[in-house]
mmCIF file of C-alpha atoms and ligand atoms in Angstrom:
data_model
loop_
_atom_site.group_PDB
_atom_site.id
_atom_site.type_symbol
_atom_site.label_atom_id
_atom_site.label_comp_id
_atom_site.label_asym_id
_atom_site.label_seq_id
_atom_site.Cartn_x
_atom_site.Cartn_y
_atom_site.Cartn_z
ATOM 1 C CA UNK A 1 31.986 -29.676 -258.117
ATOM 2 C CA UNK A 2 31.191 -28.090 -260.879
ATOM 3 C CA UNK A 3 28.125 -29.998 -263.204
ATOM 4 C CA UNK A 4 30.371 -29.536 -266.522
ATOM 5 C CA UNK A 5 33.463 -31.918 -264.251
ATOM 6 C CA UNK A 6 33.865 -35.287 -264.960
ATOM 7 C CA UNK A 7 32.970 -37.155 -262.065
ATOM 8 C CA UNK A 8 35.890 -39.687 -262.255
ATOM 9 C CA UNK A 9 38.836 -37.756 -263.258
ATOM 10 C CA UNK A 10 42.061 -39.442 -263.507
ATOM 11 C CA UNK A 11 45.072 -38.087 -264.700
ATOM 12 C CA UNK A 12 48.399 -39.685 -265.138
ATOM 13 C CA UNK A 13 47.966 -42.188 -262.933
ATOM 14 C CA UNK A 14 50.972 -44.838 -261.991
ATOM 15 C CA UNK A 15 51.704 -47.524 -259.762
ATOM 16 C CA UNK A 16 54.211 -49.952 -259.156
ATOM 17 C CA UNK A 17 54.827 -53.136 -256.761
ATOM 18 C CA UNK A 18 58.053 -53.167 -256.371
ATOM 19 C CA UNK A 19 60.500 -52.827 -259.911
ATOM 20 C CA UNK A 20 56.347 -54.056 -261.514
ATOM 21 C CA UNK A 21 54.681 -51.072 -262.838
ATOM 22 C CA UNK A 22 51.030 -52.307 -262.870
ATOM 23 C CA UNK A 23 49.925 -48.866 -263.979
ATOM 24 C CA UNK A 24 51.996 -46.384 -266.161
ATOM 25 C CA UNK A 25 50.488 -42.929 -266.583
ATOM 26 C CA UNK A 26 46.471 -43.711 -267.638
ATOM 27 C CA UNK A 27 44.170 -41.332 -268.131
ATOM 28 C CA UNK A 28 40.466 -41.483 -267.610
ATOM 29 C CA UNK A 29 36.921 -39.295 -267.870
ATOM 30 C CA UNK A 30 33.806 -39.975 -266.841
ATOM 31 C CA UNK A 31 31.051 -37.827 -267.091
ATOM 32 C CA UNK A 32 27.921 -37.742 -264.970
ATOM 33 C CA UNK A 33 25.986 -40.809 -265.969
ATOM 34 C CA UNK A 34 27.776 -42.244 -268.306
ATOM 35 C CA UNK A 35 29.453 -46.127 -268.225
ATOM 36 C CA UNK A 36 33.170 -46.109 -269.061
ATOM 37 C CA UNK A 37 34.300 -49.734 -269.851
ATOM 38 C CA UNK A 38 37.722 -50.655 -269.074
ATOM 39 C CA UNK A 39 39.057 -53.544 -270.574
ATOM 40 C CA UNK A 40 42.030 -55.448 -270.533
ATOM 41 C CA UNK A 41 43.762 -59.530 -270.234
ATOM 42 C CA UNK A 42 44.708 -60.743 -266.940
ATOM 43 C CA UNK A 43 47.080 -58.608 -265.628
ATOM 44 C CA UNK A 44 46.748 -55.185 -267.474
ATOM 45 C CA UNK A 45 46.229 -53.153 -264.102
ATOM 46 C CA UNK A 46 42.368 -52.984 -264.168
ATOM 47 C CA UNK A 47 41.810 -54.036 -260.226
ATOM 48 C CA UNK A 48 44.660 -51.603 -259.362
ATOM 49 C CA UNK A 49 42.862 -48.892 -261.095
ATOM 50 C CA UNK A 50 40.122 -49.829 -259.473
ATOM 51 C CA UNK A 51 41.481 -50.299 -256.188
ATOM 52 C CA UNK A 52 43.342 -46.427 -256.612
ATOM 53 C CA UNK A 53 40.002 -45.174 -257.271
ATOM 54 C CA UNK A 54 38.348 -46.784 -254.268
ATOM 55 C CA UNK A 55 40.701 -45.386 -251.985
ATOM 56 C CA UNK A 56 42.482 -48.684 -251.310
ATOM 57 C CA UNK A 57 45.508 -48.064 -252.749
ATOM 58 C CA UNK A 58 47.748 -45.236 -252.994
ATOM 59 C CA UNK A 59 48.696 -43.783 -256.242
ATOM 60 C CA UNK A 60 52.831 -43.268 -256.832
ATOM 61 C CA UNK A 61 51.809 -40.092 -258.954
ATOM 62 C CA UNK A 62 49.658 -38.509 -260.866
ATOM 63 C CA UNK A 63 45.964 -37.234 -259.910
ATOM 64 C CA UNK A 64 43.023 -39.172 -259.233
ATOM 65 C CA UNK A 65 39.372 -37.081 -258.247
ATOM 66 C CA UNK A 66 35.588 -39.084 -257.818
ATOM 67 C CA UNK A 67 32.955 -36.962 -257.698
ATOM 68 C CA UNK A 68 35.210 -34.349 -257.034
ATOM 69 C CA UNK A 69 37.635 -35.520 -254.131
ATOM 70 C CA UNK A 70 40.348 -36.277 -254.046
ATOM 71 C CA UNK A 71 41.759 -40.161 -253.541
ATOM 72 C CA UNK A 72 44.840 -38.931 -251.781
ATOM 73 C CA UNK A 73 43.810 -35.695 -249.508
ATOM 74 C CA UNK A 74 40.341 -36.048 -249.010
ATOM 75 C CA UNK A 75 40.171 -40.384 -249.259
ATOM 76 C CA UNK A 76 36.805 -40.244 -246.815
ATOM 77 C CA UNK A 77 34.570 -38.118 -248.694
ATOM 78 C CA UNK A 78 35.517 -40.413 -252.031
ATOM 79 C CA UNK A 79 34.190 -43.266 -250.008
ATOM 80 C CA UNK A 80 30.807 -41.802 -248.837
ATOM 81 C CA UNK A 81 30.481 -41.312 -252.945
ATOM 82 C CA UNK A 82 31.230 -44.465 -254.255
ATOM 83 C CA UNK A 83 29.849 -48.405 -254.325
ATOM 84 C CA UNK A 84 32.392 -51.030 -255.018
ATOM 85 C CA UNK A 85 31.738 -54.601 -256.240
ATOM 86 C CA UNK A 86 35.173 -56.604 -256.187
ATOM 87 C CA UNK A 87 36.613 -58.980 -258.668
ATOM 88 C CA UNK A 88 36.452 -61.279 -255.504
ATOM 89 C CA UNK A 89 33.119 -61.023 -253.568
ATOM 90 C CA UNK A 90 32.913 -59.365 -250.026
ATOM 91 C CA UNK A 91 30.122 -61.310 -248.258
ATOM 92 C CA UNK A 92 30.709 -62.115 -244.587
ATOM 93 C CA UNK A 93 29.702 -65.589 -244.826
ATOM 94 C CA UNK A 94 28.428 -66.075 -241.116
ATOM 95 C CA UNK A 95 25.324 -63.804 -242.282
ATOM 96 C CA UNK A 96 22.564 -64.085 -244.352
ATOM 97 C CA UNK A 97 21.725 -62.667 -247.317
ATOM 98 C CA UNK A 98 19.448 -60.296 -245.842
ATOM 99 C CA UNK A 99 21.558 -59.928 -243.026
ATOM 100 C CA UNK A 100 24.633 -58.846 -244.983
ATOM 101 C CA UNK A 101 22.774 -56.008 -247.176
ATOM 102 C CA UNK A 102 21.146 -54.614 -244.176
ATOM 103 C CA UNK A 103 24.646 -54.293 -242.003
ATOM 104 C CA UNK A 104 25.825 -52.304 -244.945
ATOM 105 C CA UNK A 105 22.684 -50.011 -245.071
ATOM 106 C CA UNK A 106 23.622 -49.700 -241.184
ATOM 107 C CA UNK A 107 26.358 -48.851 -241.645
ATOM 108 C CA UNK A 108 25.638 -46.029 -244.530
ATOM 109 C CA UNK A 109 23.879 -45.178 -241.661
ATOM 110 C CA UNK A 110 19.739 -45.937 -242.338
ATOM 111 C CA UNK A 111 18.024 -46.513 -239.615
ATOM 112 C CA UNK A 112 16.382 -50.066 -239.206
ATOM 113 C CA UNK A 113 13.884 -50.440 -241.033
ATOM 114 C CA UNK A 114 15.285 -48.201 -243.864
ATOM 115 C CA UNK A 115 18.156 -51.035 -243.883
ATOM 116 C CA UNK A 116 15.657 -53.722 -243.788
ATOM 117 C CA UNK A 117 13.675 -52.392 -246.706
ATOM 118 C CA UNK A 118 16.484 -51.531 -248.850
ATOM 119 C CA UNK A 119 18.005 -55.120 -248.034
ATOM 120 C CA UNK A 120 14.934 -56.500 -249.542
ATOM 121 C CA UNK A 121 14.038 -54.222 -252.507
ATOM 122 C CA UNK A 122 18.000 -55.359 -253.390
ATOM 123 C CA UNK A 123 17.611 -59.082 -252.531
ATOM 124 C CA UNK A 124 14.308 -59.000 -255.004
ATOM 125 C CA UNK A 125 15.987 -57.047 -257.754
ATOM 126 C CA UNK A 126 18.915 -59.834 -257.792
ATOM 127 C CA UNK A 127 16.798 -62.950 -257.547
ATOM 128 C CA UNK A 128 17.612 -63.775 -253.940
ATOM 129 C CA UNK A 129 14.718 -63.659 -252.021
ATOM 130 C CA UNK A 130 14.121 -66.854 -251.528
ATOM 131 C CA UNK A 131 17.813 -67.284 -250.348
ATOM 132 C CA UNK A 132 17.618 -64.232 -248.388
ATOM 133 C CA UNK A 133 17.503 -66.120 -244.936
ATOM 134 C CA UNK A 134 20.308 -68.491 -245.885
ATOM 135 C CA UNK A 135 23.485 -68.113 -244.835
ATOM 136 C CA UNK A 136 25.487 -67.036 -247.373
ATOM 137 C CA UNK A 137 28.662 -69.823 -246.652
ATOM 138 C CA UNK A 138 25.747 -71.500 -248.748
ATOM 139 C CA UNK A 139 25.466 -69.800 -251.520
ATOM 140 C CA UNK A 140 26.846 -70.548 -255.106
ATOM 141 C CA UNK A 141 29.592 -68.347 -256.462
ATOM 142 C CA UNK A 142 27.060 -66.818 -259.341
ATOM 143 C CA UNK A 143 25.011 -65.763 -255.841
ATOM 144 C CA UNK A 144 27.766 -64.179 -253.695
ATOM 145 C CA UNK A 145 28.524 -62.267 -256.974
ATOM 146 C CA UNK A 146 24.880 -61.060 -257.233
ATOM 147 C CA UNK A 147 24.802 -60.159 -253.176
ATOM 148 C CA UNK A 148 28.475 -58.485 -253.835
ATOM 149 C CA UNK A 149 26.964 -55.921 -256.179
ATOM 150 C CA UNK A 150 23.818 -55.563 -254.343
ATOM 151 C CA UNK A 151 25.829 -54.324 -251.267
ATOM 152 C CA UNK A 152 27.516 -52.219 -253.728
ATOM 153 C CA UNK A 153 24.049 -50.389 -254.611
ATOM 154 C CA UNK A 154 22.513 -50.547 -250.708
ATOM 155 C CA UNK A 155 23.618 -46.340 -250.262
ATOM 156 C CA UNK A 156 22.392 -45.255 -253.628
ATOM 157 C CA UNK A 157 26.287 -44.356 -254.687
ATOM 158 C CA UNK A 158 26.498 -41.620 -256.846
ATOM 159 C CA UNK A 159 30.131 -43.615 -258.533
ATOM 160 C CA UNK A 160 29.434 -47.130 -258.818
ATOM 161 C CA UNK A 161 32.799 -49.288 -259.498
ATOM 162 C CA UNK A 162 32.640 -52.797 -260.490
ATOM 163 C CA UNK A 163 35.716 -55.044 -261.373
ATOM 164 C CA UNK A 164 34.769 -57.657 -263.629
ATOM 165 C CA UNK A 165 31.177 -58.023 -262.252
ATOM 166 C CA UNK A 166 29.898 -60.689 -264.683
ATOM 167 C CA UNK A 167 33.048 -63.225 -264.474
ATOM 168 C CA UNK A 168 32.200 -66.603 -262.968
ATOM 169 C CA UNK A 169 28.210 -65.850 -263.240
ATOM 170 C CA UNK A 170 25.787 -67.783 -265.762
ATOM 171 C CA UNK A 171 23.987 -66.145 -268.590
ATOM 172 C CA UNK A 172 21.349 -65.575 -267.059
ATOM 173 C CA UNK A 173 23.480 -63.802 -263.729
ATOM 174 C CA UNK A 174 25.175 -62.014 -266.786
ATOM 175 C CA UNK A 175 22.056 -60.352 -267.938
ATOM 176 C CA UNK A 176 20.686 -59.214 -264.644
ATOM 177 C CA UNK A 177 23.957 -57.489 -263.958
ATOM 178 C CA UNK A 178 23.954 -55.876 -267.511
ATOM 179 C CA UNK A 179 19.819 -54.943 -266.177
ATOM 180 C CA UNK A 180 21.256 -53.426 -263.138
ATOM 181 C CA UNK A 181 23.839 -51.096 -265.115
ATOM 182 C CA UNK A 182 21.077 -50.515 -267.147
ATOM 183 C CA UNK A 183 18.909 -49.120 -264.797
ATOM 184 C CA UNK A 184 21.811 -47.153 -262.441
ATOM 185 C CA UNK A 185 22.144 -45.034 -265.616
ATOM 186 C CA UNK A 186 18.617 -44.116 -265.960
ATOM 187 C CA UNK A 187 18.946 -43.320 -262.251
ATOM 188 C CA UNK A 188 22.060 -40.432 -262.994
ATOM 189 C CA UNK A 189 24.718 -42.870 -261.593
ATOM 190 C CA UNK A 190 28.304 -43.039 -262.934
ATOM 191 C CA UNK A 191 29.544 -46.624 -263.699
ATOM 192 C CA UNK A 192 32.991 -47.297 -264.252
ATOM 193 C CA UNK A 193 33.182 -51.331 -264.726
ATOM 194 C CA UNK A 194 36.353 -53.352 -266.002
ATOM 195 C CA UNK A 195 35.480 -56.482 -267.856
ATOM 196 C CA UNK A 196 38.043 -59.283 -270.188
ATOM 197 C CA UNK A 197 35.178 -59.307 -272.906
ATOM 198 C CA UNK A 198 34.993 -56.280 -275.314
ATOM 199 C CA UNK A 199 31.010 -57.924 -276.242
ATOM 200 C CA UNK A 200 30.310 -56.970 -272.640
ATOM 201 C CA UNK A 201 32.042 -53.453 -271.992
ATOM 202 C CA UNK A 202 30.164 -52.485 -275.864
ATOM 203 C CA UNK A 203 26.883 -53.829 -274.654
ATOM 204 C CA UNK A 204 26.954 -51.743 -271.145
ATOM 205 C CA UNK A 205 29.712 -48.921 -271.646
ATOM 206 C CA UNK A 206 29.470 -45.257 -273.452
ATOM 207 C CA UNK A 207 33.250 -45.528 -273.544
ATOM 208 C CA UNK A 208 36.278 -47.778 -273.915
ATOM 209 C CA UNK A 209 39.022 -47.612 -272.945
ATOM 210 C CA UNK A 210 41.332 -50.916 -273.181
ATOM 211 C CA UNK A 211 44.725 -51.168 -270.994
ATOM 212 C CA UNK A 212 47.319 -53.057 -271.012
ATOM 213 C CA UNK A 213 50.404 -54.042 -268.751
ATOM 214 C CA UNK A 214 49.574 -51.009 -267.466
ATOM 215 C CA UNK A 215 49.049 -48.355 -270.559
ATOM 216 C CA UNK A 216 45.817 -47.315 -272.563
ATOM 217 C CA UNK A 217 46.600 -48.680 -275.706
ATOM 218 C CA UNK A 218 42.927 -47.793 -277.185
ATOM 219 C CA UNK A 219 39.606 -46.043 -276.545
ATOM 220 C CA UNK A 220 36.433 -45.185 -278.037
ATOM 221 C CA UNK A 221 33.338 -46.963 -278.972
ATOM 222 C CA UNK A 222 33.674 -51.365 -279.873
ATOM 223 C CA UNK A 223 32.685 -49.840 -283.236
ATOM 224 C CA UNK A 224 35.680 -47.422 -283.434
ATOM 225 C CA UNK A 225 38.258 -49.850 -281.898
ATOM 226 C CA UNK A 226 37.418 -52.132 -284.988
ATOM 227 C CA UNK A 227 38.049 -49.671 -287.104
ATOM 228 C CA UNK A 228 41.071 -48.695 -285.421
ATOM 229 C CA UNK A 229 42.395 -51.826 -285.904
ATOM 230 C CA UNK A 230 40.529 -51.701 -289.737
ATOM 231 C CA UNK A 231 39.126 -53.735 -292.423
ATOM 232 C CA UNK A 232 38.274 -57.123 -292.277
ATOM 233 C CA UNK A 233 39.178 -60.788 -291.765
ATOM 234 C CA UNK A 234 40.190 -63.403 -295.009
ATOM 235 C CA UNK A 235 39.335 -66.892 -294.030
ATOM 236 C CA UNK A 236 40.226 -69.919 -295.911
ATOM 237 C CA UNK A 237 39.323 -73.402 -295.442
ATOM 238 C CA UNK A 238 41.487 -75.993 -296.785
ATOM 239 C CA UNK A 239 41.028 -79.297 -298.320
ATOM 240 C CA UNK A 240 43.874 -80.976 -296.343
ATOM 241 C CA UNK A 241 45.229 -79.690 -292.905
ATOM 242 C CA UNK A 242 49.056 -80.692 -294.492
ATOM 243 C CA UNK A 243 48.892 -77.674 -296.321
ATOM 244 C CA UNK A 244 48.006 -75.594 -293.435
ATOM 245 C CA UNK A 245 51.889 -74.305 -292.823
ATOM 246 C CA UNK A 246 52.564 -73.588 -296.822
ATOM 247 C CA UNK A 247 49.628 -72.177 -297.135
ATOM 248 C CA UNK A 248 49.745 -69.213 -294.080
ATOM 249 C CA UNK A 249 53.427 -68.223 -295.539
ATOM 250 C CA UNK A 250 51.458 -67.845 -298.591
ATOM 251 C CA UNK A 251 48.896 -65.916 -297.619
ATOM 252 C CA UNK A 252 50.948 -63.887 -294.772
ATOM 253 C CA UNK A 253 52.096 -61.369 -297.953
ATOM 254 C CA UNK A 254 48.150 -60.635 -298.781
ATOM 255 C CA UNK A 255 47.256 -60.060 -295.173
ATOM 256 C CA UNK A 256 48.130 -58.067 -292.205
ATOM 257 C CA UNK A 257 49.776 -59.313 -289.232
ATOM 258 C CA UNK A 258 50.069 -63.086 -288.637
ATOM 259 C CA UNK A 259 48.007 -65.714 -290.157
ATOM 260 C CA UNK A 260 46.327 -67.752 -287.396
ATOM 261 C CA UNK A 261 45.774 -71.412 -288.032
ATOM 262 C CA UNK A 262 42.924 -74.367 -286.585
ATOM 263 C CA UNK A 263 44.278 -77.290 -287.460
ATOM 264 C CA UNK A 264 41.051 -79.190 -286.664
ATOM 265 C CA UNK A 265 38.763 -76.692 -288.686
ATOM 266 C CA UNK A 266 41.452 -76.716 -292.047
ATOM 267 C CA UNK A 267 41.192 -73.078 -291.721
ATOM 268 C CA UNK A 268 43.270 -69.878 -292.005
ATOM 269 C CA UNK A 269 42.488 -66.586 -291.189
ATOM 270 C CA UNK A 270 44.397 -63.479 -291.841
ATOM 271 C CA UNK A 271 43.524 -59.875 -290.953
ATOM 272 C CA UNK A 272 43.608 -57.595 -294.243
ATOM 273 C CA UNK A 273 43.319 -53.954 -294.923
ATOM 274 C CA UNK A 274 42.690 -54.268 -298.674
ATOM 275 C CA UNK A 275 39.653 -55.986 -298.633
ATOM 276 C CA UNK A 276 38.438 -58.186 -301.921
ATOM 277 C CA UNK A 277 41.559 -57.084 -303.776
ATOM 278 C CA UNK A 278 43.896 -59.036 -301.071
ATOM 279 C CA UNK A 279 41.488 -61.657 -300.426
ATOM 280 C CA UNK A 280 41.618 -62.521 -305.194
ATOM 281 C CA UNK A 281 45.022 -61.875 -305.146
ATOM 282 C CA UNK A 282 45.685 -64.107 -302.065
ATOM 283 C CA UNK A 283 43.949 -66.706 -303.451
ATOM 284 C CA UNK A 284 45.275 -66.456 -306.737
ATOM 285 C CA UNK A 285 48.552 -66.954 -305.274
ATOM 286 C CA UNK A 286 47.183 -69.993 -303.135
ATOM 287 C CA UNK A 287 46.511 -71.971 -306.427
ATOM 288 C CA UNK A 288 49.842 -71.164 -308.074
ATOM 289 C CA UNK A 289 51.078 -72.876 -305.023
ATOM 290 C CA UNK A 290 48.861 -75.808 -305.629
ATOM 291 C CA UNK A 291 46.730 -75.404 -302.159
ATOM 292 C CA UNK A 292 43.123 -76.735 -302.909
ATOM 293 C CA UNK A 293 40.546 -74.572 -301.018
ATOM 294 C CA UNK A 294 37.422 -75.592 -299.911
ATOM 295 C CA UNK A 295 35.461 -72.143 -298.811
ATOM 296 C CA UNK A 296 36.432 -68.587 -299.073
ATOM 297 C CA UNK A 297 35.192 -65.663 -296.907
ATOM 298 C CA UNK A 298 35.925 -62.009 -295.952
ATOM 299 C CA UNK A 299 34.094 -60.489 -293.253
ATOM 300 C CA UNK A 300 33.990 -58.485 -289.974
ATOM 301 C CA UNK A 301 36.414 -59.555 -287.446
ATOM 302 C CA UNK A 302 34.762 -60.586 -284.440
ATOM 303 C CA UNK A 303 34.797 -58.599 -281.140
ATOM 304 C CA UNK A 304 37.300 -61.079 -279.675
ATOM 305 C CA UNK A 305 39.825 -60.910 -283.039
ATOM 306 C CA UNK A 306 39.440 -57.254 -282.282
ATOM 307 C CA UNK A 307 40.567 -57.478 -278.968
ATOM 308 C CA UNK A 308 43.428 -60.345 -279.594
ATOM 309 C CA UNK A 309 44.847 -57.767 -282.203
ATOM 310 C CA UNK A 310 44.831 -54.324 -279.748
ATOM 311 C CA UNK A 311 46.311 -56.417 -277.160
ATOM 312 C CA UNK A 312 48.665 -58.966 -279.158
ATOM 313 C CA UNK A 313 47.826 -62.069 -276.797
ATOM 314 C CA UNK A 314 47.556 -65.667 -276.903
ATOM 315 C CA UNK A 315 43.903 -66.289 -277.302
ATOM 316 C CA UNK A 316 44.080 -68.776 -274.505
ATOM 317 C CA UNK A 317 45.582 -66.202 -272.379
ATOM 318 C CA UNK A 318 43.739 -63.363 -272.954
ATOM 319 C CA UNK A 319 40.080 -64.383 -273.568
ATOM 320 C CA UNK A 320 38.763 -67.067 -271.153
ATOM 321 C CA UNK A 321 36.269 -68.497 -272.802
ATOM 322 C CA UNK A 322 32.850 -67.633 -271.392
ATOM 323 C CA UNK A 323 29.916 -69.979 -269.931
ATOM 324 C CA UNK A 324 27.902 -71.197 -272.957
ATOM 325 C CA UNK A 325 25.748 -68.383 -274.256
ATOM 326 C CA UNK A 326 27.649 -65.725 -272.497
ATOM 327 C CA UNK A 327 28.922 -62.773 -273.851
ATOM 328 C CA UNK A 328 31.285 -63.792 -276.780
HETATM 329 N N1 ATP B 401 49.678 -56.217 -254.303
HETATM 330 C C1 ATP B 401 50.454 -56.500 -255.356
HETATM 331 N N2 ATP B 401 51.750 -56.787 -255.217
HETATM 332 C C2 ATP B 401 52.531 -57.054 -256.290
HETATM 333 N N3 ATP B 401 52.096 -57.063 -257.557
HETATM 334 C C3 ATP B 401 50.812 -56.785 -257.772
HETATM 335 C C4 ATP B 401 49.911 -56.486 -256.691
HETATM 336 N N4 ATP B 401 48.693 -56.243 -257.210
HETATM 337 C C5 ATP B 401 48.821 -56.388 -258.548
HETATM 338 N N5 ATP B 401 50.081 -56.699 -258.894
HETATM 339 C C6 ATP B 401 50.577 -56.893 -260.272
HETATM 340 O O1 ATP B 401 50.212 -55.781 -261.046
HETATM 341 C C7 ATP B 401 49.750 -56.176 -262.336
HETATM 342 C C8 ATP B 401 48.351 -55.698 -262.556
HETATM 343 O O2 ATP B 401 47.482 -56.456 -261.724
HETATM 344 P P1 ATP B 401 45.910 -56.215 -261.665
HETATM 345 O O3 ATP B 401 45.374 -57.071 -260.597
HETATM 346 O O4 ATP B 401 45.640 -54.753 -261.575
HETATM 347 O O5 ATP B 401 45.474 -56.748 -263.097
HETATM 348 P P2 ATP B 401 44.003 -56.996 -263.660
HETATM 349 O O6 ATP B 401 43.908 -56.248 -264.944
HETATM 350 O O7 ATP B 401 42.988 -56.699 -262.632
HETATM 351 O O8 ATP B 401 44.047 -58.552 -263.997
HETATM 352 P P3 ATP B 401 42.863 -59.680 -263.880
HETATM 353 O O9 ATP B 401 42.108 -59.615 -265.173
HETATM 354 O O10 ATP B 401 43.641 -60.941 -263.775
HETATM 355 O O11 ATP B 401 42.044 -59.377 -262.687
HETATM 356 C C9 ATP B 401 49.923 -57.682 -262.391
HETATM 357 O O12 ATP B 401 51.141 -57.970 -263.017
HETATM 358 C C10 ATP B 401 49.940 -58.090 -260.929
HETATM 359 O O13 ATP B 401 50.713 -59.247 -260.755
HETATM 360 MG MG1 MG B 402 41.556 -57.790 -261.715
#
């Protein structure tokens, strides 16, 4: 292929179970070395993506090249290019640690002790040497994840894929893997990685691109999809939750979109477009209606808001909430 190619190059891509189309004509580029980020809720059609581009699934239409093959005609050569870490980790749990990266260097094809040190070099770099002899039935979920993406990395890939590779670890199993994508980079690899937290796929990606129920609703940088989605926030907090219901009708006509209330917190927030014009007039309009406020603001909306909004989901739904100190 030629340098100036993207090295994953999907065009038009769609797939359906069934009457479900998980993935309706998406579009992705990846140049050499770069991270492309895709995010999406539950359900969008990242691990289908994923799973088109790893060969494991057949695409209804459209065309689908990593590192310059073909998924459909030339499906082998795609594999010898890529590294996959699954949503749900591939460990053969009768083996050890050890044992598990060093069948997959075998069968890349090293030789023994090529497998054995490359098992090792990746059992160090993921904080699981001392584990390494254990079988890894034993091993916490954070730690299958970890040996997951280091059989990922055993063949040096020149595509690495990950689907949510963070999900279910602890902060710090969060910041190794972000260390890891890190460093592929420097090396020349191309990362595509699928994630539920925009924090995460700004922090590691050059690109986003969000999905969902199987369309690219938005891409760019975290920075861009905020202002995509523009200006700020308006919060209010109230000095009795009563007026809570009044008071988002009220300021529903200053804002954009719907006001969200927390009961518990007396606050309302409302996304606006005008700024410190909606946010006096809105509160103007709050004390002709008699609602006592306690604290004003008008800020940035947070990387979750901005991903709530692109995606129109119930919080609950869309943004599990991470471990403690996690990516927010
Ligand atoms: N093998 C299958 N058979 C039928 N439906 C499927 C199959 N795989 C996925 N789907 C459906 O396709 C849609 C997309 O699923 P997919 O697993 O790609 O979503 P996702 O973005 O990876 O979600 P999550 O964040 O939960 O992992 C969902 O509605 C899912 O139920
Ligand atoms: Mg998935």
């Amino acid at each position: 292929m030629n340098p100036e190619d993207h090295v994953i190059d999907v065009e038009g891509l769609s797939k359906s179970f069934g009457k479900h189309q998980a993935l309706q004509g998406i579009d992705l580029r990846v140049p050499r070395g770069h991270v492309l980020g895709l995010l999406g809720p539950n359900g969008a059609g990242k691990t289908t993506a994923v799973r088109v581009l790893t060969t494991l699934l057949r695409p209804d239409s459209g065309r689908v090249r990593v590192a310059g093959h073909d998924v459909v005609t030339d499906p082998g050569a795609v594999r010898r290019s890529i590294g996959l870490s699954g949503q749900y980790a591939a460990v053969d749990e009768k083996l050890t640690g050890f044992e598990n990266l060093r069948m997959v260097g075998r069968l890349y094809g090293m030789n023994r002790r090529q497998a054995t040190e490359r098992a090792r070099e990746l059992l160090r770099r993921f904080r699981l040497s001392d584990a390494a002899d254990q079988r890894s039935v034993a091993y916490s979920g954070g730690m299958r994840r970890r040996l997951d993406l280091a059989g990922a990395l055993v063949a040096r890939p020149e595509v690495v894929v990950l689907d949510e590779p963070t999900t279910g670890l602890d902060p710090r199993g969060r910041m190794d893997t972000w260390e890891v994508v890190s460093a592929l980079v420097e090396d020349g690899t191309t990362v595509l990685l699928t994630t539920q937290y925009l924090e995460e796929a700004d922090q590691l990606s050059d690109t986003i691109v969000v999905i969902d129920k199987g369309v690219v609703i938005a891409r760019g940088s975290a920075d861009a999809l905020k202002e995509h989605i523009g200006g700020s926030r308006m919060d209010f907090v109230l000095a009795d939750a009563a007026d809570l219901d009044s008071a988002a009708g009220i300021v529903a006509d200053h804002g954009s979109g719907r006001p969200e209330t927390d009961r518990g917190a007396r606050r309302l927030s409302v996304a606006t477009s005008g700024g410190q014009t909606s946010l006096t007039h809105a509160l103007a309009a709050l004390e002709r209606g008699g609602v006592p406020v306690v604290e004003v603001a008008l800020r940035r909306p947070t990387l979750d808001e901005v991903f709530l909004e692109l995606t129109g989901q119930d919080e609950k739904a869309a943004v599990p909430a991470p471990a403690a100190g996690g990516p927010r």
